[in-house]
Coordinates of C-alpha atoms in Angstrom, one line a residue:
Chain A
X713 CA -148.1 7.5 -59.9
X714 CA -146.5 10.8 -59.9
X715 CA -144.6 11.4 -62.9
X716 CA -140.9 12.3 -62.3
X717 CA -137.9 13.1 -64.1
X718 CA -137.6 11.3 -67.4
X719 CA -134.4 8.8 -67.0
X720 CA -134.7 6.9 -70.5
X721 CA -136.3 8.5 -73.6
X722 CA -136.8 6.3 -76.7
X723 CA -138.2 7.7 -79.8
X724 CA -138.9 5.9 -83.0
X725 CA -136.4 3.1 -82.6
X726 CA -136.1 0.8 -85.6
X727 CA -133.7 -2.1 -86.0
X728 CA -133.4 -4.2 -89.1
X729 CA -131.6 -7.2 -89.9
X730 CA -131.1 -8.8 -93.4
X731 CA -134.6 -10.1 -93.8
X732 CA -136.4 -9.3 -90.3
X733 CA -137.3 -6.0 -88.9
X734 CA -136.9 -6.4 -85.1
X735 CA -138.1 -3.0 -84.0
X736 CA -140.6 -1.3 -86.1
X737 CA -140.3 2.4 -84.5
X738 CA -140.4 1.9 -80.6
X739 CA -141.3 4.9 -78.7
X740 CA -141.5 5.2 -74.6
X741 CA -140.3 7.1 -71.5
X742 CA -139.2 6.0 -68.3
X743 CA -139.6 7.9 -65.2
X744 CA -137.1 8.0 -62.2
X745 CA -138.0 5.3 -59.5
X746 CA -140.8 3.6 -61.5
X747 CA -140.8 -0.1 -62.4
X748 CA -141.3 0.0 -66.2
X749 CA -142.3 -3.3 -67.9
X750 CA -142.3 -4.1 -71.3
X751 CA -144.5 -7.4 -71.8
X752 CA -144.9 -9.5 -74.7
X753 CA -144.4 -12.8 -76.2
X754 CA -141.0 -14.3 -77.4
X755 CA -139.9 -12.5 -80.4
X756 CA -141.8 -9.5 -79.7
X757 CA -138.6 -7.3 -79.8
X758 CA -138.4 -6.9 -75.7
X759 CA -134.7 -8.0 -75.6
X760 CA -133.7 -6.0 -78.8
X761 CA -135.0 -3.0 -77.4
X762 CA -133.2 -3.4 -74.2
X763 CA -129.9 -4.3 -75.7
X764 CA -129.8 -1.2 -77.9
X765 CA -130.3 0.9 -74.4
X766 CA -127.8 -0.9 -72.9
X767 CA -125.2 -0.4 -75.8
X768 CA -124.9 -4.0 -76.8
X769 CA -126.3 -3.3 -80.2
X770 CA -126.9 -0.3 -82.1
X771 CA -130.2 0.9 -83.7
X772 CA -130.9 1.3 -87.4
X773 CA -132.7 4.6 -86.8
X774 CA -134.3 6.6 -83.9
X775 CA -132.7 8.1 -80.9
X776 CA -132.4 6.7 -77.3
X777 CA -131.4 8.9 -74.2
X778 CA -130.4 7.5 -70.8
X779 CA -130.0 10.2 -68.2
X780 CA -129.6 12.6 -70.8
X781 CA -127.0 10.8 -72.5
X782 CA -126.9 9.5 -76.4
X783 CA -126.8 5.6 -76.6
X784 CA -124.6 5.8 -79.7
X785 CA -122.2 8.3 -79.0
X786 CA -121.9 8.4 -74.9
X787 CA -122.5 4.4 -74.4
X788 CA -119.5 4.1 -72.4
X789 CA -120.7 7.1 -70.0
X790 CA -124.2 5.2 -69.8
X791 CA -122.6 1.8 -68.8
X792 CA -121.3 3.5 -65.9
X793 CA -124.9 4.5 -64.4
X794 CA -126.7 1.4 -65.3
X795 CA -126.8 -2.2 -64.2
X796 CA -127.7 -5.0 -66.6
X797 CA -129.3 -8.5 -65.6
X798 CA -129.0 -10.1 -69.2
X799 CA -131.6 -12.8 -70.0
X800 CA -129.1 -15.6 -69.7
X801 CA -125.8 -14.9 -67.7
X802 CA -122.8 -16.7 -67.4
X803 CA -119.7 -16.5 -65.8
X804 CA -116.0 -17.0 -66.0
X805 CA -115.5 -20.5 -64.7
X806 CA -113.3 -21.4 -61.7
X807 CA -114.0 -18.1 -59.7
X808 CA -115.9 -18.0 -56.6
X809 CA -119.1 -15.8 -55.7
X810 CA -116.7 -13.3 -53.8
X811 CA -114.3 -13.4 -56.6
X812 CA -116.6 -12.6 -59.3
X813 CA -118.2 -9.7 -57.4
X814 CA -114.7 -8.2 -56.5
X815 CA -114.0 -8.6 -60.5
X816 CA -117.1 -6.8 -61.4
X817 CA -116.7 -3.9 -59.2
X818 CA -113.4 -3.4 -60.6
X819 CA -114.9 -3.0 -63.9
X820 CA -116.4 0.0 -62.6
X821 CA -113.6 1.2 -61.1
X822 CA -115.1 0.4 -57.5
X823 CA -114.0 -1.5 -54.6
X824 CA -116.6 -3.3 -52.7
X825 CA -117.2 -5.5 -49.8
X826 CA -118.4 -8.5 -51.6
X827 CA -119.7 -10.4 -48.6
X828 CA -121.9 -7.3 -47.7
X829 CA -123.7 -7.6 -51.2
X830 CA -124.0 -11.2 -51.0
X831 CA -125.8 -10.9 -47.7
X832 CA -128.2 -8.1 -49.3
X833 CA -129.1 -10.9 -52.0
X834 CA -129.4 -13.6 -49.4
X835 CA -126.2 -15.6 -50.7
X836 CA -123.5 -14.5 -47.9
X837 CA -123.3 -18.5 -47.2
X838 CA -122.3 -19.2 -50.8
X839 CA -119.5 -16.7 -51.0
X840 CA -116.9 -19.5 -51.7
X841 CA -119.1 -21.4 -54.1
X842 CA -119.2 -21.1 -57.8
X843 CA -121.9 -20.1 -60.1
X844 CA -122.4 -23.4 -61.3
X845 CA -123.3 -25.0 -58.2
X846 CA -126.4 -22.2 -57.3
X847 CA -129.8 -23.1 -57.8
X848 CA -132.1 -21.0 -60.5
X849 CA -133.3 -18.4 -58.1
X850 CA -129.8 -18.2 -56.4
X851 CA -128.1 -17.6 -59.7
X852 CA -130.6 -15.2 -60.8
X853 CA -130.4 -13.1 -57.2
X854 CA -126.4 -13.4 -58.0
X855 CA -127.0 -12.1 -61.4
X856 CA -128.7 -8.9 -60.1
X857 CA -126.1 -8.7 -57.3
X858 CA -123.3 -8.2 -60.2
X859 CA -125.5 -5.4 -61.7
X860 CA -125.5 -3.6 -58.2
X861 CA -122.0 -3.5 -57.4
X862 CA -121.4 0.0 -58.4
X863 CA -124.9 1.3 -57.1
X864 CA -126.6 2.2 -60.6
X865 CA -129.4 4.6 -61.1
X866 CA -131.2 2.4 -63.5
X867 CA -131.3 -1.3 -63.4
X868 CA -132.2 -3.4 -66.5
X869 CA -133.9 -6.8 -65.9
X870 CA -134.3 -9.2 -69.0
X871 CA -137.1 -11.8 -68.0
X872 CA -135.7 -12.3 -64.4
X873 CA -137.8 -14.8 -63.5
X874 CA -137.8 -17.3 -66.6
X875 CA -137.1 -20.7 -65.5
X876 CA -137.8 -20.0 -62.1
X877 CA -140.2 -22.1 -59.9
X878 CA -143.5 -20.4 -58.4
X879 CA -142.0 -19.9 -55.1
X880 CA -138.6 -18.9 -56.5
X881 CA -140.5 -16.3 -58.8
X882 CA -142.7 -14.9 -55.9
X883 CA -139.5 -14.3 -53.9
X884 CA -137.7 -12.6 -56.9
X885 CA -140.8 -10.3 -57.2
X886 CA -140.6 -9.1 -53.6
X887 CA -136.9 -8.8 -54.3
X888 CA -137.5 -6.6 -57.1
X889 CA -139.9 -4.3 -55.2
X890 CA -137.4 -3.9 -52.7
X891 CA -134.5 -2.9 -54.9
X892 CA -137.1 -0.3 -56.3
X893 CA -137.7 1.0 -52.4
X894 CA -134.2 2.0 -52.7
X895 CA -134.6 4.5 -55.3
X896 CA -133.5 2.5 -58.2
X897 CA -135.6 2.8 -61.4
X898 CA -136.0 -0.7 -62.9
X899 CA -136.9 -1.3 -66.6
X900 CA -137.9 -5.2 -67.1
X901 CA -138.9 -7.1 -69.9
X902 CA -141.2 -10.3 -69.2
X903 CA -143.7 -12.3 -71.2
X904 CA -145.3 -13.3 -67.7
X905 CA -148.9 -11.3 -67.5
X906 CA -149.0 -11.6 -63.8
X907 CA -145.6 -10.4 -63.2
X908 CA -146.2 -7.4 -65.2
X909 CA -149.5 -6.8 -63.4
X910 CA -147.9 -7.5 -59.7
X911 CA -144.6 -5.6 -60.2
X912 CA -145.2 -2.7 -62.9
X913 CA -146.1 0.8 -62.3
X914 CA -146.3 0.9 -66.1
X915 CA -146.5 -1.2 -68.7
X916 CA -145.8 -1.5 -72.6
X917 CA -147.4 -4.3 -74.3
X918 CA -145.1 -5.4 -77.2
X919 CA -145.9 -7.6 -80.3
X920 CA -144.0 -7.9 -83.4
X921 CA -141.8 -5.0 -83.0
X922 CA -144.2 -2.3 -82.0
X923 CA -145.6 -1.1 -78.8
X924 CA -149.0 -1.6 -78.7
X925 CA -150.0 0.3 -75.6
X926 CA -149.0 1.8 -72.9
X927 CA -150.3 2.7 -69.5
X928 CA -150.4 1.2 -65.7
X929 CA -152.0 -2.3 -65.4
X930 CA -155.0 -1.0 -63.9
X931 CA -155.6 1.7 -66.7
X932 CA -155.0 -1.0 -69.2
X933 CA -157.3 -3.2 -68.0
X934 CA -159.9 -0.4 -67.3
X935 CA -159.8 0.8 -70.9
X936 CA -161.6 -2.5 -72.3
X937 CA -165.2 -2.6 -72.6
X938 CA -165.5 -5.8 -71.3
X939 CA -164.1 -6.3 -67.6
X940 CA -165.6 -9.5 -66.5
X941 CA -165.0 -13.1 -67.9
X942 CA -168.0 -15.6 -66.6
X943 CA -167.5 -19.4 -67.0
X944 CA -169.5 -22.5 -66.1
X945 CA -170.0 -26.1 -67.2
X946 CA -173.9 -27.3 -67.8
X947 CA -175.5 -30.5 -67.9
X948 CA -176.8 -30.3 -71.4
X949 CA -176.6 -27.8 -74.2
X950 CA -178.5 -24.3 -73.6
X951 CA -181.3 -22.9 -75.7
X952 CA -180.0 -20.9 -78.6
X953 CA -181.1 -17.4 -77.4
X954 CA -180.6 -17.9 -73.6
X955 CA -178.3 -14.8 -73.4
X956 CA -180.5 -12.8 -75.9
X957 CA -181.9 -10.2 -73.2
X958 CA -178.5 -9.7 -71.4
X959 CA -177.0 -6.8 -73.3
X960 CA -173.8 -6.4 -72.0
X961 CA -173.1 -10.1 -73.3
X962 CA -170.2 -10.8 -75.9
X963 CA -167.9 -13.2 -77.0
X964 CA -170.3 -16.0 -76.1
X965 CA -168.3 -19.5 -76.7
X966 CA -170.3 -22.5 -76.0
X967 CA -168.1 -25.4 -75.9
X968 CA -170.2 -28.1 -74.2
X969 CA -170.0 -28.8 -71.2
X970 CA -168.2 -25.4 -70.8
X971 CA -169.7 -21.8 -71.1
X972 CA -167.7 -18.5 -71.4
X973 CA -168.3 -15.2 -72.1
X974 CA -167.5 -11.3 -71.5
X975 CA -169.7 -9.6 -69.4
X976 CA -169.6 -5.7 -69.7
X977 CA -172.0 -5.2 -66.8
X978 CA -171.5 -7.3 -63.8
X979 CA -175.0 -6.1 -62.4
X980 CA -176.4 -8.6 -65.1
X981 CA -174.9 -11.7 -63.2
X982 CA -177.6 -12.1 -60.7
X983 CA -180.1 -12.3 -63.9
X984 CA -178.1 -14.9 -65.7
X985 CA -177.9 -17.2 -62.7
X986 CA -181.8 -16.7 -61.9
X987 CA -182.5 -17.7 -65.8
X988 CA -180.3 -20.8 -65.2
X989 CA -182.4 -21.8 -62.3
X990 CA -185.7 -20.8 -63.7
X991 CA -185.1 -22.9 -66.7
X992 CA -183.6 -25.9 -64.7
X993 CA -180.5 -25.7 -66.5
X994 CA -178.1 -27.6 -64.5
X995 CA -174.9 -25.8 -63.9
X996 CA -171.6 -26.2 -61.5
X997 CA -168.1 -24.3 -61.3
X998 CA -169.4 -20.6 -61.9
X999 CA -166.4 -18.8 -61.9
X1000 CA -166.2 -14.8 -62.5
X1001 CA -163.0 -13.4 -63.4
X1002 CA -162.1 -9.8 -63.9
X1003 CA -160.2 -9.2 -67.0
X1004 CA -156.6 -9.2 -67.1
X1005 CA -153.4 -8.1 -69.3
X1006 CA -154.0 -11.3 -71.3
X1007 CA -157.3 -9.7 -72.2
X1008 CA -156.2 -6.4 -73.1
X1009 CA -153.5 -8.4 -75.6
X1010 CA -156.2 -10.2 -77.2
X1011 CA -158.2 -7.0 -77.7
X1012 CA -155.2 -5.0 -79.1
X1013 CA -154.0 -8.2 -81.2
X1014 CA -157.0 -10.1 -81.9
X1015 CA -155.2 -13.3 -80.9
X1016 CA -154.9 -15.2 -77.7
X1017 CA -151.4 -14.6 -75.9
X1018 CA -149.0 -17.4 -75.9
X1019 CA -145.8 -17.4 -73.8
X1020 CA -144.2 -19.3 -76.3
X1021 CA -144.8 -17.3 -79.5
Chain B
X408 CA -107.8 1.7 -65.5
X409 CA -105.3 -0.2 -63.8
X410 CA -107.8 -1.7 -60.8
X411 CA -109.5 -3.4 -63.9
X412 CA -106.5 -4.4 -65.7
X413 CA -105.1 -5.9 -62.7
X414 CA -108.4 -7.5 -61.5
X415 CA -108.8 -8.9 -65.0
X416 CA -105.3 -10.4 -65.1
X417 CA -105.6 -12.0 -61.8
X418 CA -108.9 -13.5 -63.1
X419 CA -107.2 -14.9 -66.1
X420 CA -104.3 -16.4 -64.2
X421 CA -106.5 -18.0 -61.7
X422 CA -108.6 -19.5 -64.3
X423 CA -105.2 -20.9 -66.0
X424 CA -104.0 -22.4 -62.8
X425 CA -107.1 -23.7 -61.5
X426 CA -108.0 -25.6 -64.6
X427 CA -106.3 -28.9 -64.1
X428 CA -107.0 -30.1 -67.5
X429 CA -105.2 -26.8 -68.9
X430 CA -102.3 -27.2 -66.7
X431 CA -101.7 -30.8 -68.1
X432 CA -101.8 -29.7 -71.5
X433 CA -99.9 -26.5 -70.9
X434 CA -97.3 -27.4 -68.2
X435 CA -96.9 -31.1 -67.9
X436 CA -97.1 -32.3 -71.4
X437 CA -94.6 -30.1 -72.9
X438 CA -92.3 -30.9 -70.3
X439 CA -92.9 -34.5 -70.4
X440 CA -92.4 -34.9 -74.1
X441 CA -89.0 -32.7 -73.8
X442 CA -87.9 -35.5 -71.0
X443 CA -89.1 -38.5 -72.9
X444 CA -87.9 -37.7 -76.5
X445 CA -84.7 -36.3 -75.2
X446 CA -84.0 -39.4 -72.9
X447 CA -84.6 -42.0 -75.7
X448 CA -82.5 -40.0 -78.3
X449 CA -79.0 -39.8 -79.6
X450 CA -77.5 -37.0 -81.4
X451 CA -79.4 -34.1 -83.5
X452 CA -80.2 -35.0 -87.2
X453 CA -76.8 -34.5 -89.0
X454 CA -74.5 -33.9 -86.1
X455 CA -71.9 -35.7 -84.0
X456 CA -71.6 -33.0 -81.5
X457 CA -75.0 -31.6 -80.8
X458 CA -77.0 -34.1 -78.8
X459 CA -80.9 -34.4 -79.7
X460 CA -82.0 -32.8 -76.2
X461 CA -79.9 -29.7 -77.5
X462 CA -81.5 -29.7 -80.6
X463 CA -84.9 -30.2 -79.3
X464 CA -84.9 -27.7 -76.6
X465 CA -85.7 -24.7 -78.8
X466 CA -88.2 -26.7 -80.7
X467 CA -90.1 -27.6 -77.9
X468 CA -90.3 -23.9 -76.4
X469 CA -91.0 -22.9 -80.0
X470 CA -93.8 -25.7 -80.1
X471 CA -95.3 -24.4 -76.6
X472 CA -95.2 -20.6 -77.4
X473 CA -97.5 -21.7 -80.5
X474 CA -99.8 -24.1 -78.8
X475 CA -100.3 -21.8 -75.9
X476 CA -100.9 -18.6 -78.2
X477 CA -103.3 -20.4 -80.4
X478 CA -105.3 -23.2 -78.3
X479 CA -105.4 -21.6 -75.0
X480 CA -106.7 -18.0 -76.5
X481 CA -108.4 -19.4 -79.4
X482 CA -110.6 -21.9 -77.6
X483 CA -111.1 -19.6 -74.1
X484 CA -112.3 -16.7 -76.5
X485 CA -114.7 -19.0 -78.2
X486 CA -116.0 -20.5 -74.9
X487 CA -116.5 -17.1 -73.6
X488 CA -118.6 -15.8 -76.4
X489 CA -120.6 -19.0 -77.2
X490 CA -121.4 -19.0 -73.4
X491 CA -122.4 -15.3 -73.3
X492 CA -119.6 -14.1 -70.7
X493 CA -118.0 -11.7 -73.3
X494 CA -121.7 -10.1 -73.7
X495 CA -121.9 -10.0 -69.9
X496 CA -118.6 -8.0 -69.7
X497 CA -119.6 -5.5 -72.6
X498 CA -122.1 -4.2 -70.9
X499 CA -120.0 -2.6 -68.2
X500 CA -117.6 0.2 -69.2
X501 CA -114.6 -2.3 -69.6
X502 CA -112.8 -1.5 -72.8
X503 CA -111.5 -3.7 -75.4
X504 CA -107.9 -2.8 -74.4
X505 CA -108.2 -3.8 -71.0
X506 CA -110.1 -7.2 -72.0
X507 CA -107.6 -8.2 -74.7
X508 CA -104.8 -6.7 -72.7
X509 CA -105.5 -8.8 -69.7
X510 CA -105.8 -11.8 -71.8
X511 CA -102.4 -11.4 -73.6
X512 CA -100.7 -10.3 -70.5
X513 CA -101.8 -13.4 -68.6
X514 CA -100.8 -15.9 -71.5
X515 CA -97.4 -14.3 -71.8
X516 CA -96.8 -15.0 -68.1
X517 CA -97.9 -18.3 -68.6
X518 CA -95.6 -18.9 -71.4
X519 CA -92.7 -17.5 -69.3
X520 CA -93.5 -19.9 -66.8
X521 CA -93.7 -22.8 -69.2
X522 CA -90.4 -21.6 -71.1
X523 CA -88.8 -21.1 -67.6
X524 CA -89.4 -24.7 -66.5
X525 CA -88.3 -26.4 -69.8
X526 CA -85.1 -24.4 -70.2
X527 CA -84.2 -25.1 -66.4
X528 CA -84.8 -28.8 -67.2
X529 CA -82.5 -28.6 -70.2
X530 CA -79.9 -26.6 -68.4
X531 CA -80.0 -28.5 -65.1
X532 CA -80.6 -32.0 -66.3
X533 CA -79.6 -32.2 -69.5
X534 CA -76.5 -29.9 -69.0
X535 CA -77.4 -27.7 -72.0
X536 CA -75.6 -24.1 -72.4
X537 CA -76.8 -21.3 -74.1
X538 CA -74.0 -19.7 -75.9
X539 CA -76.1 -17.0 -78.1
X540 CA -77.6 -13.8 -77.3
X541 CA -80.0 -13.9 -74.4
X542 CA -81.4 -10.9 -75.5
X543 CA -82.1 -12.1 -79.1
X544 CA -83.8 -15.4 -77.4
X545 CA -85.9 -13.1 -75.2
X546 CA -87.0 -10.8 -78.2
X547 CA -87.8 -14.2 -80.4
X548 CA -90.2 -15.3 -77.5
X549 CA -91.9 -12.0 -77.2
X550 CA -92.7 -11.9 -80.9
X551 CA -93.5 -15.2 -81.1
X552 CA -95.6 -15.0 -78.4
X553 CA -97.4 -12.0 -79.9
X554 CA -97.7 -13.6 -83.4
X555 CA -99.4 -16.7 -81.8
X556 CA -101.5 -14.9 -79.6
X557 CA -102.7 -12.7 -82.4
X558 CA -103.6 -16.1 -84.6
X559 CA -105.4 -17.5 -81.7
X560 CA -107.5 -14.2 -81.4
X561 CA -108.0 -14.4 -85.3
X562 CA -109.3 -18.1 -85.0
X563 CA -111.7 -16.7 -82.3
X564 CA -113.1 -14.0 -84.5
X565 CA -113.9 -16.8 -87.5
X566 CA -115.5 -19.7 -85.2
X567 CA -118.3 -19.2 -82.8
X568 CA -118.1 -22.6 -81.4
X569 CA -115.7 -25.2 -80.3
X570 CA -116.8 -27.5 -83.1
X571 CA -115.9 -24.4 -85.7
X572 CA -112.6 -23.6 -83.9
X573 CA -111.2 -27.3 -83.8
X574 CA -110.8 -28.2 -87.4
X575 CA -109.1 -24.7 -87.8
X576 CA -106.7 -25.1 -85.1
X577 CA -105.9 -28.9 -85.7
X578 CA -104.7 -27.9 -89.4
X579 CA -102.7 -25.0 -87.9
X580 CA -101.0 -27.5 -85.4
X581 CA -100.2 -30.1 -87.7
X582 CA -98.9 -27.5 -90.3
X583 CA -96.6 -25.9 -87.6
X584 CA -95.8 -29.0 -85.7
X585 CA -94.6 -31.0 -89.3
X586 CA -93.2 -28.4 -90.8
X587 CA -91.9 -26.1 -88.2
X588 CA -88.4 -27.5 -87.5
X589 CA -89.5 -28.4 -83.9
X590 CA -88.5 -32.1 -83.9
X591 CA -86.4 -32.5 -86.9
X592 CA -85.1 -30.3 -89.8
X593 CA -86.9 -29.7 -93.1
X594 CA -83.8 -29.4 -95.2
X595 CA -84.3 -32.8 -97.0
X596 CA -88.2 -32.2 -97.6
X597 CA -89.3 -31.7 -101.2
X598 CA -88.6 -28.3 -102.5
X599 CA -92.2 -26.9 -102.1
X600 CA -92.6 -28.1 -98.6
X601 CA -89.0 -26.8 -97.8
X602 CA -90.0 -23.3 -99.2
X603 CA -93.3 -23.2 -97.0
X604 CA -91.8 -24.5 -93.8
X605 CA -89.1 -21.7 -94.2
X606 CA -91.7 -19.1 -94.2
X607 CA -93.7 -20.3 -91.2
X608 CA -93.7 -18.1 -88.2
X609 CA -93.0 -21.4 -85.9
X610 CA -89.7 -22.1 -88.1
X611 CA -88.4 -18.3 -87.7
X612 CA -89.0 -18.7 -84.2
X613 CA -87.6 -22.5 -83.6
X614 CA -84.5 -21.8 -85.8
X615 CA -83.7 -18.4 -84.4
X616 CA -83.7 -19.8 -80.7
X617 CA -81.8 -22.9 -82.1
X618 CA -79.2 -20.8 -83.4
X619 CA -78.8 -19.1 -80.2
X620 CA -79.0 -22.2 -78.0
X621 CA -76.6 -24.3 -80.1
X622 CA -74.3 -21.6 -81.6
X623 CA -73.0 -18.4 -80.0
X624 CA -75.2 -16.3 -82.5
X625 CA -75.4 -12.6 -81.9
X626 CA -78.4 -10.4 -82.0
X627 CA -77.7 -9.0 -85.3
X628 CA -77.0 -12.6 -86.9
X629 CA -80.6 -13.2 -85.3
X630 CA -82.0 -10.2 -87.1
X631 CA -83.4 -12.1 -90.0
X632 CA -85.6 -14.3 -87.8
X633 CA -86.9 -11.3 -85.8
X634 CA -88.0 -9.8 -89.1
X635 CA -89.6 -12.6 -90.3
X636 CA -91.7 -12.9 -86.9
X637 CA -92.2 -9.0 -87.4
X638 CA -93.6 -9.5 -90.5
X639 CA -96.0 -12.2 -89.6
X640 CA -97.2 -9.9 -86.8
X641 CA -98.0 -7.4 -89.3
X642 CA -100.0 -9.9 -91.3
X643 CA -101.8 -10.9 -88.2
X644 CA -102.8 -7.2 -87.2
X645 CA -104.2 -6.5 -90.6
X646 CA -106.3 -9.7 -90.5
X647 CA -107.4 -8.7 -87.0
X648 CA -108.4 -5.3 -88.0
X649 CA -110.6 -6.7 -90.3
X650 CA -112.2 -9.7 -88.7
X651 CA -111.9 -9.1 -84.7
X652 CA -114.8 -8.0 -82.8
X653 CA -116.0 -9.2 -79.7
X654 CA -119.8 -8.5 -80.1
X655 CA -122.4 -9.2 -82.5
X656 CA -124.9 -6.7 -83.8

């Protein structure tokens, strides 16, 4: 993607609490009109990073600029230009969706047509409802609507699909892509690998308060030596040196009856299948998968990714 | 600034009148208490000329201001903080002044409605007259409202949840109701208790109003009670300057 103007610059951000170092020197940039993702397990520091940029917390050291404005001294100005969807959003009781949108717009000194905005997020028929009566997906869409009342330049989404069923998640992905097409820069956190791969132009992989690597999902995956994962089931234990002649095989795991391995050169796959047949090794459920961000995470951290860290 | 302040004020007010449980405790209960206790009682303690309904009226008003200020604001803010609503508001350009100002303004309006209702019942039903200074009464109510709203905010600064706020508000409520000269005078209490009672903000409020409701006191005569409330307001402001914060870092 062509790199446009930098809208967010974060340099060596650190955040320390009494006995915890939540951020250990985080640096990245976000470009205009991209969808930038911060991917990592729970406790990686994703939300803390976002909350510092949004002005909810202050960093211990390091700098952060949003649209050229400093997050510490110009936080009030930043807030006028950004929209925020927090990880969990609750609202004032006894107010309808319409009334809440009018309220949020007033906080930005704006007047809006709440029905038009509700229509934009597919909730026009729930204008008189209260938030409690909405489904998970509807609530997330409404939360994003409250962040759009003032037409922000940058939208922050903190785990926008957590708790949603697969269909609602897919719908939310499409919705986020639509927002981005309207020239809104989106910064989002997620702990779902698939979500980051599908949505983001660039992804920063984060763990234990540090960014491990940052690039487009495709380039992160391409940076791996082992791009393919082969797995299959066998009827009997395989000979010890079965794969010795296949030079690109690595990380072989034989957990009978399942066999998994990383294959650096996909051209060797026919040779492996022929040898299985030649040696009368019965096999089934042969599966070849391309590497994913999860493999990138494993390569960077040495441990497998768990969405519940 | 006005658009957001006005919307917040409207919002706070909507939330107050749409919450029927809150309406019960804020409006119905004080009115019922006043009516019920006045109906079954005779004269005021130690008096042959003053009826108990005349004695009780300023006490009930003081109690209403006290409870609205402490319970309404404390629990409200604790609930909003615990659920993350305050956090959601803090990512907007909303200033602390607008947020707190609208909270306080809406509750002062609620207090005005409560007091107006109770006084109307006193004047029209129990034929109570108010010979003292109307200005003194209004000033007492405003100062009292400010003090107890400040106390309510201070409670919400200490307590993160309902469970933490409940013991604090209960103790304050018991202390002020029992020693605040609301339902009965504390003249015959033991010396220490009498001294404590005389310095409580609710006592300044209740007794200050009582002197104007039952006797024809002037603003000048009411000054000591106003100064007492003023001193308490100062104490509350000092406490809040150290403890008050809406966001946690």
